[in-house]
Amino acid sequence: MVYAILITCLVVGAPIFIAIVAALLSFMAMNDAPYTIRIVATEIFRSLNSFPLLAIPLFVLAGELMNESGITGRIIAFANVLVGRMRAGLAMVNIWASVIFAGLSGSAVADTSAIGRVFIPEMEKHGYDRSFAAALTAASSVIGPIIPPSIPVIIYALIVSGVSVPALFLAGVVPGLLLAVFLSAYVMLTVKVADPGAASELTRVPSGVALRQGILPLLMPVFVVGSILMGIVTPTEAAAFAVAYALVLGVFVYRKIALNALPRLFAEAMRDSSVILIIIAAVGAGNWLLTYNRVPNMLTDWVLGNVDGKTTFLLAVIVLFLFVGLFLEGIAAMLVLVPILHPIAVSLGVDPIHFGILVIFNLMIGLITPPLGLCLFVAEGVAQVGMARLTRAILPFFLVEVLVLLILTFVPETVIWLPRALGY
């Protein structure tokens, strides 16, 4: 009955938190002590009663403020100085602008929206297929939650006790850059646009001016991540600093944010944060039921008795998360599966930091896979090319990202080298 309610809610399109809470309430109502409806409310509150969790709405607000500050044009101009003169120049700028944008917002969806509105029509104007431009924008936006600061990293550290946020931040740097390099190589090898490196009006800014304009936005992730790594602040305090920095930049330096726009920006950040936090609350209550019935322990015992090594386990995890990513939002999937799979990974000798980045990278790929990939929907909303056409266009980028995922999986040094080099 409980599974029927859960599946029915998901099939009819109910939000994931409603489906989970409805299933939990029905289970608690139909069973005897110690199951009571009160437990659901208690566990929802307990899941949100966390100081580190404050970092999520603060980083979301910082991203909203930075987006409103008009930094997208500055980022594009800066990226153009770096890679705009290479083959497939506009496509390369698209990718590396996402790398820079990743250090500001940490959100793949925000990246797709901000970069896509600028680049999709501009790339089409210079001879690129519109669906290719949309697919590239969505695919490169996956870099956003991998390079620090990253909201999924903070959530993962909250789920798994003993895993360091600074270590996970550092571990995401090389995978994010590696993905950008592989996407760039694919674009350079396959683009057949006449004069693909043509500079657009959007990037035709003198190099010195572009570099100067890009300095202040780029300093934010340096200060935020650097202060965390040096032990000066906690991730939550760093997120508060990021909000203050973005506010000063937008209101007083660039003067792009009017004071009367702040209520709207705060409301948008509140809305976006609520989506994440309410999923965390609902899944936290569901995890209590699983833990109470020792489901993680039973699954761990079964896997350790039937899986003959960490290679087989990691391959199974890749397939599982890629499949789950087709139907379930990444953070919800992380909250449900990580408490079960992380102890198994550690028991099999997988480094916790390595496993954390693999999970995050894996689930971020789900953002570009139909039928529920959020970045895919955002890119289609901007490009208006039809979901079928966009899905065909994004398939090669999906395969490139899976290739990078396999490299990260079977060459652990690509993930754990930097944290270890800096003492984590």
Tab-separated table of C-alpha atoms in Angstrom:
chain	number	residue	atom	x	y	z
A	1	MET	CA	0.000	0.000	0.000
A	2	VAL	CA	2.795	2.415	0.927
A	3	TYR	CA	4.724	1.717	-2.278
A	4	ALA	CA	1.504	2.069	-4.277
A	5	ILE	CA	0.927	5.547	-2.827
A	6	LEU	CA	4.535	6.574	-3.474
A	7	ILE	CA	4.561	5.314	-7.073
A	8	THR	CA	1.111	6.743	-7.830
A	9	CYS	CA	2.129	10.198	-6.601
A	10	LEU	CA	5.291	10.130	-8.726
A	11	VAL	CA	3.450	8.883	-11.819
A	12	VAL	CA	0.841	11.639	-11.636
A	13	GLY	CA	3.598	14.225	-11.345
A	14	ALA	CA	3.353	15.139	-7.662
A	15	PRO	CA	6.503	16.757	-6.223
A	16	ILE	CA	8.878	14.235	-4.683
A	17	PHE	CA	8.474	15.603	-1.148
A	18	ILE	CA	4.670	15.236	-1.316
A	19	ALA	CA	5.027	11.651	-2.564
A	20	ILE	CA	7.420	10.735	0.269
A	21	VAL	CA	5.421	12.434	3.032
A	22	ALA	CA	2.128	10.946	1.806
A	23	ALA	CA	3.631	7.446	1.788
A	24	LEU	CA	5.136	7.938	5.252
A	25	LEU	CA	1.911	9.260	6.765
A	26	SER	CA	-0.087	6.349	5.364
A	27	PHE	CA	2.471	3.851	6.719
A	28	MET	CA	2.484	5.450	10.178
A	29	ALA	CA	-1.326	5.571	10.297
A	30	MET	CA	-1.761	1.908	9.323
A	31	ASN	CA	0.808	0.433	11.729
A	32	ASP	CA	1.044	0.092	15.495
A	33	ALA	CA	3.605	1.530	17.923
A	34	PRO	CA	6.343	2.617	17.700
A	35	TYR	CA	5.032	4.060	14.433
A	36	THR	CA	3.038	7.260	14.933
A	37	ILE	CA	2.211	10.162	12.652
A	38	ARG	CA	4.056	12.435	15.097
A	39	ILE	CA	7.368	10.863	14.048
A	40	VAL	CA	7.040	12.308	10.539
A	41	ALA	CA	6.804	15.883	11.861
A	42	THR	CA	9.600	15.276	14.369
A	43	GLU	CA	11.989	13.890	11.769
A	44	ILE	CA	11.177	16.671	9.293
A	45	PHE	CA	12.128	19.234	11.951
A	46	ARG	CA	15.246	17.305	12.954
A	47	SER	CA	16.408	17.113	9.322
A	48	LEU	CA	16.281	20.906	9.015
A	49	ASN	CA	17.601	21.728	12.481
A	50	SER	CA	21.191	22.064	11.292
A	51	PHE	CA	23.525	25.070	11.297
A	52	PRO	CA	25.565	23.888	8.262
A	53	LEU	CA	22.300	23.684	6.315
A	54	LEU	CA	22.113	27.491	6.407
A	55	ALA	CA	24.859	27.538	3.779
A	56	ILE	CA	22.392	26.381	1.130
A	57	PRO	CA	19.986	29.371	1.108
A	58	LEU	CA	22.945	31.736	1.547
A	59	PHE	CA	24.811	30.365	-1.476
A	60	VAL	CA	21.568	30.438	-3.484
A	61	LEU	CA	21.070	34.097	-2.535
A	62	ALA	CA	24.688	34.917	-3.431
A	63	GLY	CA	24.129	33.355	-6.852
A	64	GLU	CA	20.948	35.401	-7.400
A	65	LEU	CA	22.754	38.609	-6.485
A	66	MET	CA	25.738	37.847	-8.718
A	67	ASN	CA	23.453	37.028	-11.645
A	68	GLU	CA	21.572	40.295	-11.179
A	69	SER	CA	24.858	42.216	-11.028
A	70	GLY	CA	25.340	41.817	-14.768
A	71	ILE	CA	28.418	39.646	-14.472
A	72	THR	CA	27.413	37.296	-17.304
A	73	GLY	CA	28.761	39.690	-19.929
A	74	ARG	CA	31.966	40.158	-17.968
A	75	ILE	CA	32.440	36.407	-17.627
A	76	ILE	CA	31.887	35.904	-21.360
A	77	ALA	CA	34.386	38.626	-22.227
A	78	PHE	CA	36.943	37.154	-19.833
A	79	ALA	CA	36.477	33.635	-21.270
A	80	ASN	CA	36.800	35.058	-24.777
A	81	VAL	CA	40.245	36.397	-23.927
A	82	LEU	CA	41.265	32.888	-22.827
A	83	VAL	CA	39.840	30.691	-25.612
A	84	GLY	CA	37.908	32.863	-28.086
A	85	ARG	CA	40.570	32.760	-30.793
A	86	MET	CA	40.775	28.980	-30.866
A	87	ARG	CA	38.908	26.781	-33.330
A	88	ALA	CA	35.178	26.729	-32.556
A	89	GLY	CA	35.723	29.949	-30.642
A	90	LEU	CA	32.148	30.687	-29.562
A	91	ALA	CA	31.567	27.099	-28.491
A	92	MET	CA	34.803	27.174	-26.498
A	93	VAL	CA	33.823	30.439	-24.825
A	94	ASN	CA	30.463	28.844	-23.936
A	95	ILE	CA	32.210	25.968	-22.142
A	96	TRP	CA	34.809	28.013	-20.281
A	97	ALA	CA	32.316	30.703	-19.328
A	98	SER	CA	30.481	27.876	-17.544
A	99	VAL	CA	33.690	26.972	-15.720
A	100	ILE	CA	34.028	30.557	-14.460
A	101	PHE	CA	30.306	30.820	-13.710
A	102	ALA	CA	30.600	27.617	-11.659
A	103	GLY	CA	32.758	29.416	-9.116
A	104	LEU	CA	30.071	32.044	-8.613
A	105	SER	CA	26.727	30.272	-8.448
A	106	GLY	CA	27.445	26.544	-8.058
A	107	SER	CA	24.132	25.910	-9.816
A	108	ALA	CA	23.824	24.092	-13.126
A	109	VAL	CA	20.303	25.399	-13.749
A	110	ALA	CA	21.355	29.028	-13.144
A	111	ASP	CA	24.294	28.483	-15.499
A	112	THR	CA	22.069	27.097	-18.262
A	113	SER	CA	19.643	29.988	-17.932
A	114	ALA	CA	22.183	32.815	-17.751
A	115	ILE	CA	24.647	31.528	-20.361
A	116	GLY	CA	21.951	30.089	-22.626
A	117	ARG	CA	20.033	33.329	-23.044
A	118	VAL	CA	23.180	34.967	-24.348
A	119	PHE	CA	24.902	32.208	-26.275
A	120	ILE	CA	22.181	30.152	-27.946
A	121	PRO	CA	20.980	32.972	-30.259
A	122	GLU	CA	24.526	34.266	-30.711
A	123	MET	CA	25.917	30.883	-31.760
A	124	GLU	CA	23.032	30.398	-34.179
A	125	LYS	CA	23.833	33.801	-35.710
A	126	HIS	CA	27.377	32.584	-36.419
A	127	GLY	CA	26.364	29.362	-38.139
A	128	TYR	CA	25.948	26.865	-35.309
A	129	ASP	CA	22.859	24.705	-35.254
A	130	ARG	CA	20.470	26.033	-32.605
A	131	SER	CA	19.938	22.608	-31.052
A	132	PHE	CA	23.731	22.087	-30.873
A	133	ALA	CA	24.121	25.420	-29.082
A	134	ALA	CA	21.384	24.514	-26.598
A	135	ALA	CA	22.835	21.036	-25.999
A	136	LEU	CA	26.341	22.421	-25.451
A	137	THR	CA	25.024	25.005	-22.989
A	138	ALA	CA	23.169	22.367	-20.970
A	139	ALA	CA	26.090	19.910	-21.055
A	140	SER	CA	28.701	22.456	-19.939
A	141	SER	CA	26.442	23.667	-17.123
A	142	VAL	CA	27.002	20.308	-15.387
A	143	ILE	CA	30.400	21.714	-14.408
A	144	GLY	CA	28.647	24.208	-12.086
A	145	PRO	CA	27.882	21.928	-9.103
A	146	ILE	CA	31.256	20.159	-9.346
A	147	ILE	CA	33.660	23.097	-9.110
A	148	PRO	CA	33.501	24.825	-5.690
A	149	PRO	CA	31.580	26.373	-4.093
A	150	SER	CA	28.974	23.660	-4.603
A	151	ILE	CA	25.595	23.147	-2.969
A	152	PRO	CA	25.541	19.356	-3.665
A	153	VAL	CA	28.913	19.054	-1.924
A	154	ILE	CA	27.545	20.738	1.205
A	155	ILE	CA	24.491	18.458	1.167
A	156	TYR	CA	26.686	15.374	0.703
A	157	ALA	CA	28.834	16.383	3.684
A	158	LEU	CA	25.668	16.779	5.762
A	159	ILE	CA	24.499	13.287	4.820
A	160	VAL	CA	27.823	11.577	5.491
A	161	SER	CA	29.372	12.386	8.839
A	162	GLY	CA	33.126	12.698	8.915
A	163	VAL	CA	33.538	13.831	5.296
A	164	SER	CA	35.251	17.216	5.064
A	165	VAL	CA	33.611	19.992	3.048
A	166	PRO	CA	36.994	21.604	2.174
A	167	ALA	CA	38.309	18.229	0.992
A	168	LEU	CA	35.252	17.703	-1.214
A	169	PHE	CA	35.582	21.243	-2.566
A	170	LEU	CA	39.195	20.567	-3.544
A	171	ALA	CA	38.324	17.152	-4.953
A	172	GLY	CA	35.861	18.729	-7.384
A	173	VAL	CA	38.372	21.066	-9.034
A	174	VAL	CA	40.195	18.567	-11.274
A	175	PRO	CA	37.029	16.662	-12.327
A	176	GLY	CA	35.348	19.950	-13.285
A	177	LEU	CA	38.337	21.095	-15.325
A	178	LEU	CA	38.726	17.632	-16.858
A	179	LEU	CA	35.113	17.721	-18.030
A	180	ALA	CA	35.672	21.159	-19.574
A	181	VAL	CA	38.783	19.892	-21.391
A	182	PHE	CA	36.991	16.836	-22.794
A	183	LEU	CA	33.996	18.894	-23.938
A	184	SER	CA	36.395	21.367	-25.553
A	185	ALA	CA	38.257	18.577	-27.353
A	186	TYR	CA	34.994	17.115	-28.648
A	187	VAL	CA	33.824	20.503	-29.894
A	188	MET	CA	37.138	21.277	-31.627
A	189	LEU	CA	37.160	17.892	-33.350
A	190	THR	CA	33.551	17.873	-34.527
A	191	VAL	CA	32.430	21.457	-35.239
A	192	LYS	CA	32.060	22.109	-38.977
A	193	VAL	CA	30.904	25.709	-38.885
A	194	ALA	CA	32.374	28.095	-41.406
A	195	ASP	CA	34.735	30.435	-39.548
A	196	PRO	CA	33.684	29.011	-36.140
A	197	GLY	CA	36.097	31.208	-34.247
A	198	ALA	CA	34.454	34.453	-35.396
A	199	ALA	CA	34.220	36.932	-32.548
A	200	SER	CA	30.700	37.985	-31.695
A	201	GLU	CA	29.516	41.411	-30.700
A	202	LEU	CA	29.076	40.068	-27.180
A	203	THR	CA	32.735	39.172	-26.794
A	204	ARG	CA	34.294	42.010	-28.794
A	205	VAL	CA	35.856	43.690	-25.764
A	206	PRO	CA	39.527	44.752	-25.550
A	207	SER	CA	41.564	42.141	-23.729
A	208	GLY	CA	42.794	44.501	-21.031
A	209	VAL	CA	39.275	45.728	-20.293
A	210	ALA	CA	37.887	42.174	-20.230
A	211	LEU	CA	40.548	41.040	-17.786
A	212	ARG	CA	39.975	44.013	-15.476
A	213	GLN	CA	36.203	43.508	-15.546
A	214	GLY	CA	36.602	39.822	-14.711
A	215	ILE	CA	38.821	40.269	-11.653
A	216	LEU	CA	36.188	41.221	-9.076
A	217	PRO	CA	33.723	38.394	-9.872
A	218	LEU	CA	36.582	35.870	-9.912
A	219	LEU	CA	37.774	36.986	-6.480
A	220	MET	CA	34.567	35.787	-4.817
A	221	PRO	CA	35.246	32.018	-5.131
A	222	VAL	CA	38.888	32.663	-4.249
A	223	PHE	CA	37.894	34.365	-0.999
A	224	VAL	CA	35.075	31.944	-0.193
A	225	VAL	CA	36.904	28.681	-0.851
A	226	GLY	CA	40.241	30.033	0.377
A	227	SER	CA	38.826	31.138	3.730
A	228	ILE	CA	37.276	27.685	4.224
A	229	LEU	CA	40.494	25.867	3.306
A	230	MET	CA	42.545	28.013	5.693
A	231	GLY	CA	40.146	27.229	8.518
A	232	ILE	CA	39.178	30.876	9.016
A	233	VAL	CA	35.441	30.300	8.553
A	234	THR	CA	32.953	27.461	8.318
A	235	PRO	CA	31.110	26.828	5.022
A	236	THR	CA	28.042	28.584	6.474
A	237	GLU	CA	30.055	31.654	7.447
A	238	ALA	CA	31.727	31.637	4.030
A	239	ALA	CA	28.290	31.585	2.390
A	240	ALA	CA	27.291	34.652	4.433
A	241	PHE	CA	30.485	36.366	3.254
A	242	ALA	CA	29.603	35.477	-0.351
A	243	VAL	CA	26.204	37.176	0.066
A	244	ALA	CA	27.828	40.314	1.478
A	245	TYR	CA	30.433	40.376	-1.314
A	246	ALA	CA	27.792	39.921	-4.032
A	247	LEU	CA	25.597	42.611	-2.458
A	248	VAL	CA	28.418	45.163	-2.325
A	249	LEU	CA	29.466	44.321	-5.873
A	250	GLY	CA	25.965	44.613	-7.319
A	251	VAL	CA	24.712	47.642	-5.380
A	252	PHE	CA	27.792	49.835	-4.900
A	253	VAL	CA	30.471	48.776	-7.421
A	254	TYR	CA	28.611	47.833	-10.604
A	255	ARG	CA	25.411	49.633	-9.541
A	256	LYS	CA	23.286	47.103	-11.399
A	257	ILE	CA	21.074	46.167	-8.449
A	258	ALA	CA	18.571	48.778	-7.330
A	259	LEU	CA	17.607	48.704	-3.672
A	260	ASN	CA	13.956	48.209	-4.601
A	261	ALA	CA	14.961	45.018	-6.468
A	262	LEU	CA	16.311	43.363	-3.320
A	263	PRO	CA	12.923	42.093	-2.050
A	264	ARG	CA	12.362	40.332	-5.378
A	265	LEU	CA	15.848	38.767	-5.326
A	266	PHE	CA	15.445	37.635	-1.728
A	267	ALA	CA	12.037	36.134	-2.559
A	268	GLU	CA	13.462	34.248	-5.579
A	269	ALA	CA	16.325	32.915	-3.474
A	270	MET	CA	13.852	31.886	-0.784
A	271	ARG	CA	11.738	30.029	-3.337
A	272	ASP	CA	14.708	28.177	-4.860
A	273	SER	CA	16.115	27.313	-1.427
A	274	SER	CA	12.743	26.039	-0.231
A	275	VAL	CA	12.644	23.488	-3.037
A	276	ILE	CA	15.960	22.023	-1.868
A	277	LEU	CA	15.242	22.206	1.853
A	278	ILE	CA	11.785	20.650	1.708
A	279	ILE	CA	13.218	17.680	-0.203
A	280	ILE	CA	15.916	17.315	2.455
A	281	ALA	CA	13.241	17.375	5.173
A	282	ALA	CA	11.001	14.767	3.504
A	283	VAL	CA	13.833	12.396	2.641
A	284	GLY	CA	15.251	12.776	6.161
A	285	ALA	CA	11.955	11.529	7.577
A	286	GLY	CA	11.959	8.638	5.109
A	287	ASN	CA	15.517	7.714	6.051
A	288	TRP	CA	14.446	7.373	9.691
A	289	LEU	CA	12.060	4.594	8.681
A	290	LEU	CA	14.750	2.816	6.655
A	291	THR	CA	17.293	3.119	9.466
A	292	TYR	CA	14.850	1.958	12.152
A	293	ASN	CA	14.139	-1.185	10.121
A	294	ARG	CA	17.873	-1.749	9.490
A	295	VAL	CA	17.452	-1.639	5.713
A	296	PRO	CA	20.920	-0.075	5.134
A	297	ASN	CA	22.543	-2.766	7.307
A	298	MET	CA	20.761	-5.596	5.502
A	299	LEU	CA	21.656	-4.155	2.093
A	300	THR	CA	25.275	-3.690	3.153
A	301	ASP	CA	25.511	-7.312	4.310
A	302	TRP	CA	23.955	-8.541	1.073
A	303	VAL	CA	26.285	-6.495	-1.153
A	304	LEU	CA	29.403	-7.486	0.778
A	305	GLY	CA	28.352	-11.115	0.460
A	306	ASN	CA	27.619	-10.985	-3.273
A	307	VAL	CA	29.842	-8.298	-4.826
A	308	ASP	CA	33.371	-9.484	-5.493
A	309	GLY	CA	35.288	-6.212	-5.227
A	310	LYS	CA	35.072	-2.458	-5.437
A	311	THR	CA	35.386	-2.362	-9.245
A	312	THR	CA	32.151	-4.284	-9.674
A	313	PHE	CA	30.521	-2.176	-6.978
A	314	LEU	CA	31.556	1.121	-8.566
A	315	LEU	CA	30.283	0.003	-11.984
A	316	ALA	CA	26.984	-0.975	-10.385
A	317	VAL	CA	26.789	2.414	-8.665
A	318	ILE	CA	27.381	4.220	-11.974
A	319	VAL	CA	24.579	2.294	-13.673
A	320	LEU	CA	22.269	2.773	-10.682
A	321	PHE	CA	22.755	6.533	-10.450
A	322	LEU	CA	22.521	7.067	-14.210
A	323	PHE	CA	19.230	5.154	-14.184
A	324	VAL	CA	17.892	6.921	-11.091
A	325	GLY	CA	18.908	10.261	-12.617
A	326	LEU	CA	16.425	9.677	-15.423
A	327	PHE	CA	13.486	9.881	-13.034
A	328	LEU	CA	14.591	11.487	-9.767
A	329	GLU	CA	16.031	14.921	-9.004
A	330	GLY	CA	19.721	14.679	-8.101
A	331	ILE	CA	19.573	15.962	-4.523
A	332	ALA	CA	16.623	13.709	-3.691
A	333	ALA	CA	18.455	10.701	-5.149
A	334	MET	CA	21.547	11.599	-3.126
A	335	LEU	CA	19.573	11.882	0.101
A	336	VAL	CA	17.892	8.513	-0.438
A	337	LEU	CA	20.791	6.420	-1.719
A	338	VAL	CA	23.989	7.833	-0.199
A	339	PRO	CA	23.215	6.783	3.422
A	340	ILE	CA	22.844	3.235	2.123
A	341	LEU	CA	25.706	3.105	-0.383
A	342	HIS	CA	28.401	5.097	1.432
A	343	PRO	CA	29.005	2.515	4.202
A	344	ILE	CA	29.250	-0.206	1.549
A	345	ALA	CA	31.800	1.827	-0.422
A	346	VAL	CA	33.928	2.387	2.681
A	347	SER	CA	33.704	-1.331	3.582
A	348	LEU	CA	35.035	-2.183	0.118
A	349	GLY	CA	37.980	0.208	0.475
A	350	VAL	CA	36.711	3.107	-1.638
A	351	ASP	CA	38.017	6.486	-0.490
A	352	PRO	CA	35.071	8.506	0.974
A	353	ILE	CA	36.101	11.691	-0.848
A	354	HIS	CA	36.475	9.801	-4.125
A	355	PHE	CA	33.062	8.196	-3.712
A	356	GLY	CA	31.435	11.530	-2.858
A	357	ILE	CA	32.643	13.226	-6.045
A	358	LEU	CA	31.639	10.200	-8.140
A	359	VAL	CA	28.108	10.352	-6.727
A	360	ILE	CA	27.797	14.100	-7.317
A	361	PHE	CA	29.270	13.910	-10.825
A	362	ASN	CA	27.009	10.959	-11.648
A	363	LEU	CA	23.852	12.679	-10.485
A	364	MET	CA	24.723	15.950	-12.229
A	365	ILE	CA	24.779	14.054	-15.526
A	366	GLY	CA	21.128	13.320	-14.766
A	367	LEU	CA	20.448	17.045	-15.235
A	368	ILE	CA	20.868	16.612	-18.996
A	369	THR	CA	19.064	13.300	-19.474
A	370	PRO	CA	15.388	13.052	-20.427
A	371	PRO	CA	12.662	12.835	-19.340
A	372	LEU	CA	13.276	14.934	-16.193
A	373	GLY	CA	16.641	16.628	-16.760
A	374	LEU	CA	16.223	20.168	-15.392
A	375	CYS	CA	19.013	21.708	-17.480
A	376	LEU	CA	17.551	20.082	-20.568
A	377	PHE	CA	14.184	21.724	-19.878
A	378	VAL	CA	15.779	25.131	-19.242
A	379	ALA	CA	17.853	24.940	-22.426
A	380	GLU	CA	14.807	23.916	-24.453
A	381	GLY	CA	12.828	26.755	-22.922
A	382	VAL	CA	15.440	29.215	-24.218
A	383	ALA	CA	16.113	27.557	-27.580
A	384	GLN	CA	12.549	26.421	-28.432
A	385	VAL	CA	13.821	23.600	-30.666
A	386	GLY	CA	11.662	20.759	-29.312
A	387	MET	CA	12.689	18.175	-26.744
A	388	ALA	CA	13.195	15.368	-29.303
A	389	ARG	CA	15.644	17.419	-31.357
A	390	LEU	CA	17.491	18.637	-28.274
A	391	THR	CA	17.743	15.088	-26.893
A	392	ARG	CA	19.412	13.907	-30.115
A	393	ALA	CA	21.808	16.836	-30.010
A	394	ILE	CA	22.838	16.236	-26.406
A	395	LEU	CA	23.542	12.508	-26.770
A	396	PRO	CA	27.211	12.959	-27.861
A	397	PHE	CA	27.819	15.315	-24.919
A	398	PHE	CA	26.218	12.780	-22.585
A	399	LEU	CA	28.638	10.114	-23.852
A	400	VAL	CA	31.601	12.470	-23.328
A	401	GLU	CA	30.504	13.065	-19.744
A	402	VAL	CA	30.095	9.342	-19.097
A	403	LEU	CA	33.638	8.827	-20.454
A	404	VAL	CA	34.957	11.419	-17.993
A	405	LEU	CA	32.985	9.710	-15.211
A	406	LEU	CA	34.645	6.380	-16.030
A	407	ILE	CA	38.085	8.033	-15.934
A	408	LEU	CA	37.319	9.546	-12.548
A	409	THR	CA	36.051	6.179	-11.315
A	410	PHE	CA	39.023	4.056	-12.315
A	411	VAL	CA	41.758	6.680	-11.899
A	412	PRO	CA	41.040	7.823	-8.325
A	413	GLU	CA	44.082	10.112	-8.305
A	414	THR	CA	42.212	12.525	-10.576
A	415	VAL	CA	39.877	13.154	-7.652
A	416	ILE	CA	41.914	12.686	-4.477
A	417	TRP	CA	45.301	14.039	-5.587
A	418	LEU	CA	44.584	17.706	-4.877
A	419	PRO	CA	43.007	17.203	-1.409
A	420	ARG	CA	45.894	14.968	-0.374
A	421	ALA	CA	48.484	17.400	-1.744
A	422	LEU	CA	46.997	20.116	0.483
A	423	GLY	CA	46.833	17.914	3.554
A	424	TYR	CA	43.252	16.561	3.514
